[in-house]
C-alpha cells in the first residue's frame, strides 16, 4: 500500500453515502491523509472492470454502494479473484433488513436523495441567503421569495438565515440615506418585500451596544440620535415608494418576526 491510501468509490448514484462512510473509516488511519476517487452512476460491468483494473495497478481499495444484487455480487467475486480489498457498504445492511422486515428492497438507486429533497431545498435557501446578504448582489432580488429591507441592526441577516431554514429564499437590502436602493426593489411585486421598522430609542440602544462590543466609544455618528432619526425617515420614504408592508421589530425576537413574516406572505 502506498503512503497515501487510494480508495475508489463505486456507486449507482452520486456516491455521497459511500464517500462519507469511507472518510469516517480513513480518518482513523494514516493521519487522515488519503485520496478518494468517485465513480458515480455505475450501471454496467465494464465500468466495474475498469475500476478494478485501476485498483489492481495502483494498489487501491474499493468501497461501493450498489443496490443491484447482480452488480454487487460481480464486484465481490471479481475483487476476490483479483485479490483486491472491496468494501460492500450497503450489502450486509440490506441483507439484514431483508431478513428482519421479511420483504425485498426496492432496488432503486439514489432514493435517499429523493427522500431528502427537503434537505436540499433548505441547503439551497441557506446558500441563497448568504449570497444575497446585505445587498451584495441586487440580481438576487428578482429571484428571492422574500426581500427584507431595513436600516443597519434590524436583524436582517439572522432573519434571512432563520427563514432559509424554512426553505424560503431571502435577499436582504440595507437602507442607507447616502445610497440609492437598487432599482430592482421597485420592479418586484411589493408583496414579496417586507420592511423592518424599529423605534429610534431601541435602535440607539442596540447600536451603542454594538459599538461597545467592537471596542469603540458610543459617541460615533452610528449611534447618534439625530443620525438615527434621519435613517428611519429615509427608510419610511423607501417603504412608501415600494408600497411594501412593514413589521415592527423593536421588541420582537428573531423567531417572532420570522413567524409574523411567514404569516404575511402566506
Tab-separated table of C-alpha atoms in Angstrom:
chain	number	residue	atom	x	y	z
A	1	UNK	CA	0.000	0.000	0.000
A	2	UNK	CA	1.263	3.487	-0.862
A	3	UNK	CA	1.929	6.080	1.861
A	4	UNK	CA	-1.339	7.760	0.900
A	5	UNK	CA	-4.202	5.246	0.678
A	6	UNK	CA	-6.136	5.382	-2.593
A	7	UNK	CA	-9.798	4.452	-2.456
A	8	UNK	CA	-12.138	4.109	-5.427
A	9	UNK	CA	-15.772	4.783	-4.579
A	10	UNK	CA	-18.216	2.941	-6.849
A	11	UNK	CA	-21.867	3.903	-6.690
A	12	UNK	CA	-25.052	3.566	-8.741
A	13	UNK	CA	-25.981	7.082	-7.566
A	14	UNK	CA	-23.726	10.065	-6.750
A	15	UNK	CA	-21.533	8.152	-4.284
A	16	UNK	CA	-22.058	10.521	-1.376
A	17	UNK	CA	-23.106	7.837	1.126
A	18	UNK	CA	-20.120	5.625	0.291
A	19	UNK	CA	-17.681	8.527	0.474
A	20	UNK	CA	-18.945	9.647	3.897
A	21	UNK	CA	-18.618	6.137	5.355
A	22	UNK	CA	-15.166	5.629	3.833
A	23	UNK	CA	-13.926	9.023	5.054
A	24	UNK	CA	-15.095	8.144	8.561
A	25	UNK	CA	-13.060	4.923	8.381
A	26	UNK	CA	-9.992	6.550	6.835
A	27	UNK	CA	-9.916	9.250	9.496
A	28	UNK	CA	-8.760	6.538	11.910
A	29	UNK	CA	-5.678	5.742	9.808
A	30	UNK	CA	-2.692	7.468	8.263
A	31	UNK	CA	-3.269	10.842	9.935
A	32	UNK	CA	-6.363	11.146	7.789
A	33	UNK	CA	-4.309	11.518	4.586
A	34	UNK	CA	-5.787	9.689	1.599
A	35	UNK	CA	-7.028	10.062	-1.937
A	36	UNK	CA	-10.605	9.247	-2.896
A	37	UNK	CA	-11.792	8.862	-6.461
A	38	UNK	CA	-15.518	8.665	-7.069
A	39	UNK	CA	-17.005	6.590	-9.889
A	40	UNK	CA	-20.706	7.567	-9.833
A	41	UNK	CA	-23.746	6.228	-11.734
A	42	UNK	CA	-22.343	2.715	-12.270
A	43	UNK	CA	-24.774	0.723	-14.422
A	44	UNK	CA	-22.640	-1.918	-16.141
A	45	UNK	CA	-19.900	-4.456	-15.570
A	46	UNK	CA	-17.492	-2.668	-17.941
A	47	UNK	CA	-17.218	0.319	-15.563
A	48	UNK	CA	-16.646	-2.095	-12.682
A	49	UNK	CA	-13.917	-3.938	-14.658
A	50	UNK	CA	-12.119	-0.662	-15.459
A	51	UNK	CA	-12.159	0.413	-11.807
A	52	UNK	CA	-10.967	-2.994	-10.595
A	53	UNK	CA	-8.110	-2.847	-13.099
A	54	UNK	CA	-7.087	0.609	-11.834
A	55	UNK	CA	-7.307	-0.528	-8.211
A	56	UNK	CA	-5.090	-3.538	-9.031
A	57	UNK	CA	-2.473	-1.382	-10.789
A	58	UNK	CA	-2.374	1.331	-8.132
A	59	UNK	CA	-2.824	-0.934	-5.088
A	60	UNK	CA	-6.068	0.802	-4.243
A	61	UNK	CA	-9.063	-0.230	-2.212
A	62	UNK	CA	-12.665	-0.196	-3.472
A	63	UNK	CA	-15.675	0.925	-1.472
A	64	UNK	CA	-19.068	0.534	-3.121
A	65	UNK	CA	-22.768	1.169	-2.693
A	66	UNK	CA	-24.665	-0.770	-5.365
A	67	UNK	CA	-28.284	-1.777	-4.832
A	68	UNK	CA	-28.425	-4.102	-7.867
A	69	UNK	CA	-27.685	-7.571	-6.394
A	70	UNK	CA	-26.114	-8.800	-9.656
A	71	UNK	CA	-23.620	-5.918	-9.831
A	72	UNK	CA	-22.928	-6.248	-6.113
A	73	UNK	CA	-22.059	-9.955	-6.430
A	74	UNK	CA	-19.958	-9.186	-9.503
A	75	UNK	CA	-17.774	-6.677	-7.636
A	76	UNK	CA	-17.360	-9.025	-4.671
A	77	UNK	CA	-16.436	-12.036	-6.871
A	78	UNK	CA	-14.068	-10.159	-9.210
A	79	UNK	CA	-12.324	-8.312	-6.385
A	80	UNK	CA	-11.845	-11.594	-4.560
A	81	UNK	CA	-10.407	-13.255	-7.668
A	82	UNK	CA	-8.047	-10.305	-8.250
A	83	UNK	CA	-7.087	-10.095	-4.576
A	84	UNK	CA	-8.401	-6.527	-4.224
A	85	UNK	CA	-9.896	-5.297	-0.968
A	86	UNK	CA	-13.524	-4.327	-1.726
A	87	UNK	CA	-15.838	-2.948	0.955
A	88	UNK	CA	-19.537	-3.633	0.376
A	89	UNK	CA	-21.121	-0.772	2.294
A	90	UNK	CA	-24.823	-1.349	1.582
A	91	UNK	CA	-24.897	-5.115	1.005
A	92	UNK	CA	-24.726	-6.537	4.540
A	93	UNK	CA	-27.122	-3.868	5.820
A	94	UNK	CA	-29.694	-4.541	3.078
A	95	UNK	CA	-29.429	-8.302	3.577
A	96	UNK	CA	-30.018	-7.899	7.320
A	97	UNK	CA	-33.002	-5.610	6.697
A	98	UNK	CA	-34.418	-8.035	4.138
A	99	UNK	CA	-34.307	-10.765	6.792
A	100	UNK	CA	-35.724	-8.539	9.552
A	101	UNK	CA	-38.522	-6.950	7.516
A	102	UNK	CA	-39.202	-10.130	5.571
A	103	UNK	CA	-39.551	-8.132	2.370
A	104	UNK	CA	-37.429	-7.327	-0.683
A	105	UNK	CA	-35.669	-3.973	-1.134
A	106	UNK	CA	-36.881	-1.584	-3.834
A	107	UNK	CA	-33.500	-1.679	-5.618
A	108	UNK	CA	-33.776	1.912	-6.836
A	109	UNK	CA	-30.515	3.895	-6.695
A	110	UNK	CA	-30.475	7.375	-5.133
A	111	UNK	CA	-33.684	7.057	-3.097
A	112	UNK	CA	-32.038	8.705	-0.107
A	113	UNK	CA	-31.777	11.929	-2.112
A	114	UNK	CA	-35.408	11.801	-3.223
A	115	UNK	CA	-36.482	11.326	0.379
A	116	UNK	CA	-34.253	14.196	1.335
A	117	UNK	CA	-35.310	16.708	-1.303
A	118	UNK	CA	-36.477	18.811	1.604
A	119	UNK	CA	-32.909	18.902	2.936
A	120	UNK	CA	-31.505	20.046	-0.414
A	121	UNK	CA	-34.119	22.800	-0.701
A	122	UNK	CA	-33.071	24.029	2.713
A	123	UNK	CA	-29.373	23.993	1.808
A	124	UNK	CA	-30.149	25.876	-1.415
A	125	UNK	CA	-32.111	28.509	0.530
A	126	UNK	CA	-29.293	28.919	3.078
A	127	UNK	CA	-26.729	29.369	0.294
A	128	UNK	CA	-29.059	31.886	-1.360
A	129	UNK	CA	-29.366	33.896	1.870
A	130	UNK	CA	-25.566	34.040	2.210
A	131	UNK	CA	-25.048	35.041	-1.423
A	132	UNK	CA	-27.657	37.805	-1.404
A	133	UNK	CA	-26.993	39.110	2.094
A	134	UNK	CA	-26.646	42.842	2.711
A	135	UNK	CA	-27.480	43.881	-0.848
A	136	UNK	CA	-24.208	42.427	-2.166
A	137	UNK	CA	-25.788	41.370	-5.451
A	138	UNK	CA	-29.076	43.055	-6.407
A	139	UNK	CA	-29.760	40.324	-9.008
A	140	UNK	CA	-30.962	38.160	-6.124
A	141	UNK	CA	-33.949	40.477	-5.577
A	142	UNK	CA	-35.841	39.150	-8.612
A	143	UNK	CA	-35.137	35.525	-7.657
A	144	UNK	CA	-35.991	35.784	-3.958
A	145	UNK	CA	-39.205	34.594	-2.291
A	146	UNK	CA	-38.849	37.411	0.254
A	147	UNK	CA	-36.828	40.628	0.268
A	148	UNK	CA	-36.127	42.196	3.654
A	149	UNK	CA	-35.240	45.879	3.841
A	150	UNK	CA	-34.191	47.863	6.886
A	151	UNK	CA	-31.574	50.161	8.356
A	152	UNK	CA	-28.443	48.677	9.946
A	153	UNK	CA	-29.009	46.475	13.053
A	154	UNK	CA	-32.598	45.430	12.387
A	155	UNK	CA	-31.681	41.682	12.359
A	156	UNK	CA	-31.818	41.331	8.571
A	157	UNK	CA	-29.091	38.648	8.393
A	158	UNK	CA	-30.282	36.370	11.252
A	159	UNK	CA	-33.838	36.697	9.922
A	160	UNK	CA	-32.692	35.708	6.429
A	161	UNK	CA	-30.981	32.619	7.829
A	162	UNK	CA	-33.948	31.667	10.015
A	163	UNK	CA	-36.334	31.921	7.052
A	164	UNK	CA	-33.857	29.995	4.867
A	165	UNK	CA	-34.205	27.063	7.282
A	166	UNK	CA	-37.899	27.162	6.381
A	167	UNK	CA	-36.820	26.717	2.723
A	168	UNK	CA	-37.517	30.345	1.751
A	169	UNK	CA	-35.055	32.195	-0.477
A	170	UNK	CA	-34.388	35.531	1.163
A	171	UNK	CA	-32.436	38.549	-0.068
A	172	UNK	CA	-31.878	41.478	2.248
A	173	UNK	CA	-31.018	45.073	1.430
A	174	UNK	CA	-29.675	47.685	3.865
A	175	UNK	CA	-31.329	51.095	3.625
A	176	UNK	CA	-28.821	53.939	3.962
A	177	UNK	CA	-29.649	57.613	3.162
A	178	UNK	CA	-26.412	58.097	1.180
A	179	UNK	CA	-27.059	55.117	-1.106
A	180	UNK	CA	-29.914	54.798	-3.587
A	181	UNK	CA	-31.685	51.461	-3.123
A	182	UNK	CA	-31.224	49.070	-6.065
A	183	UNK	CA	-33.666	49.720	-8.933
A	184	UNK	CA	-34.761	46.070	-8.747
A	185	UNK	CA	-36.580	46.832	-5.469
A	186	UNK	CA	-39.084	48.971	-7.325
A	187	UNK	CA	-39.731	46.431	-10.092
A	188	UNK	CA	-40.798	43.456	-7.962
A	189	UNK	CA	-44.217	42.577	-6.595
A	190	UNK	CA	-44.347	44.701	-3.401
A	191	UNK	CA	-46.000	41.791	-1.546
A	192	UNK	CA	-42.616	39.988	-1.616
A	193	UNK	CA	-40.888	42.874	0.132
A	194	UNK	CA	-41.036	43.383	3.904
A	195	UNK	CA	-39.729	46.485	5.657
A	196	UNK	CA	-38.259	46.044	9.137
A	197	UNK	CA	-39.188	49.052	11.239
A	198	UNK	CA	-37.617	49.820	14.618
A	199	UNK	CA	-38.050	52.599	17.170
A	200	UNK	CA	-35.294	55.222	17.359
A	201	UNK	CA	-34.715	54.570	21.095
A	202	UNK	CA	-34.362	50.799	20.625
A	203	UNK	CA	-32.040	51.231	17.644
A	204	UNK	CA	-29.932	53.687	19.627
A	205	UNK	CA	-29.518	51.105	22.448
A	206	UNK	CA	-28.630	48.296	20.016
A	207	UNK	CA	-26.073	50.407	18.174
A	208	UNK	CA	-24.415	51.639	21.360
A	209	UNK	CA	-24.035	48.009	22.476
A	210	UNK	CA	-22.638	47.128	19.070
A	211	UNK	CA	-20.029	49.885	19.293
A	212	UNK	CA	-19.031	48.736	22.781
A	213	UNK	CA	-18.666	45.157	21.526
A	214	UNK	CA	-16.337	46.458	18.825
A	215	UNK	CA	-14.306	48.297	21.467
A	216	UNK	CA	-15.364	51.722	20.180
A	217	UNK	CA	-16.855	54.609	22.124
A	218	UNK	CA	-20.620	55.036	21.875
A	219	UNK	CA	-20.240	58.595	20.601
A	220	UNK	CA	-19.848	57.555	16.934
A	221	UNK	CA	-22.326	59.013	14.403
A	222	UNK	CA	-23.661	55.449	14.004
A	223	UNK	CA	-25.372	55.704	17.419
A	224	UNK	CA	-26.159	59.418	17.218
A	225	UNK	CA	-29.894	60.074	17.743
A	226	UNK	CA	-30.088	62.700	15.015
A	227	UNK	CA	-28.447	60.361	12.514
A	228	UNK	CA	-30.821	57.542	13.533
A	229	UNK	CA	-33.893	59.758	13.012
A	230	UNK	CA	-32.574	60.674	9.559
A	231	UNK	CA	-32.086	56.998	8.618
A	232	UNK	CA	-35.539	56.000	9.851
A	233	UNK	CA	-37.170	58.843	7.941
A	234	UNK	CA	-35.384	57.747	4.763
A	235	UNK	CA	-36.489	54.137	5.418
A	236	UNK	CA	-40.143	55.319	5.605
A	237	UNK	CA	-39.751	57.118	2.274
A	238	UNK	CA	-38.353	53.971	0.585
A	239	UNK	CA	-41.135	51.793	2.052
A	240	UNK	CA	-43.758	54.212	0.755
A	241	UNK	CA	-42.189	54.297	-2.697
A	242	UNK	CA	-42.123	50.467	-2.923
A	243	UNK	CA	-45.554	50.128	-1.344
A	244	UNK	CA	-44.461	47.197	0.829
A	245	UNK	CA	-45.696	46.006	4.204
A	246	UNK	CA	-43.801	46.631	7.410
A	247	UNK	CA	-43.077	44.642	10.578
A	248	UNK	CA	-42.031	46.420	13.754
A	249	UNK	CA	-39.040	44.550	15.164
A	250	UNK	CA	-38.388	46.888	18.141
A	251	UNK	CA	-39.394	44.376	20.810
A	252	UNK	CA	-39.525	41.100	18.861
A	253	UNK	CA	-37.171	38.129	18.923
A	254	UNK	CA	-35.986	36.883	15.523
A	255	UNK	CA	-38.327	33.850	15.693
A	256	UNK	CA	-41.352	36.066	16.379
A	257	UNK	CA	-40.542	38.372	13.483
A	258	UNK	CA	-39.955	35.375	11.178
A	259	UNK	CA	-43.306	33.835	12.108
A	260	UNK	CA	-45.051	37.170	11.514
A	261	UNK	CA	-43.404	37.447	8.075
A	262	UNK	CA	-44.368	33.862	7.146
A	263	UNK	CA	-47.988	34.558	8.072
A	264	UNK	CA	-47.921	37.739	5.982
A	265	UNK	CA	-46.580	36.099	2.847
A	266	UNK	CA	-48.891	33.087	3.139
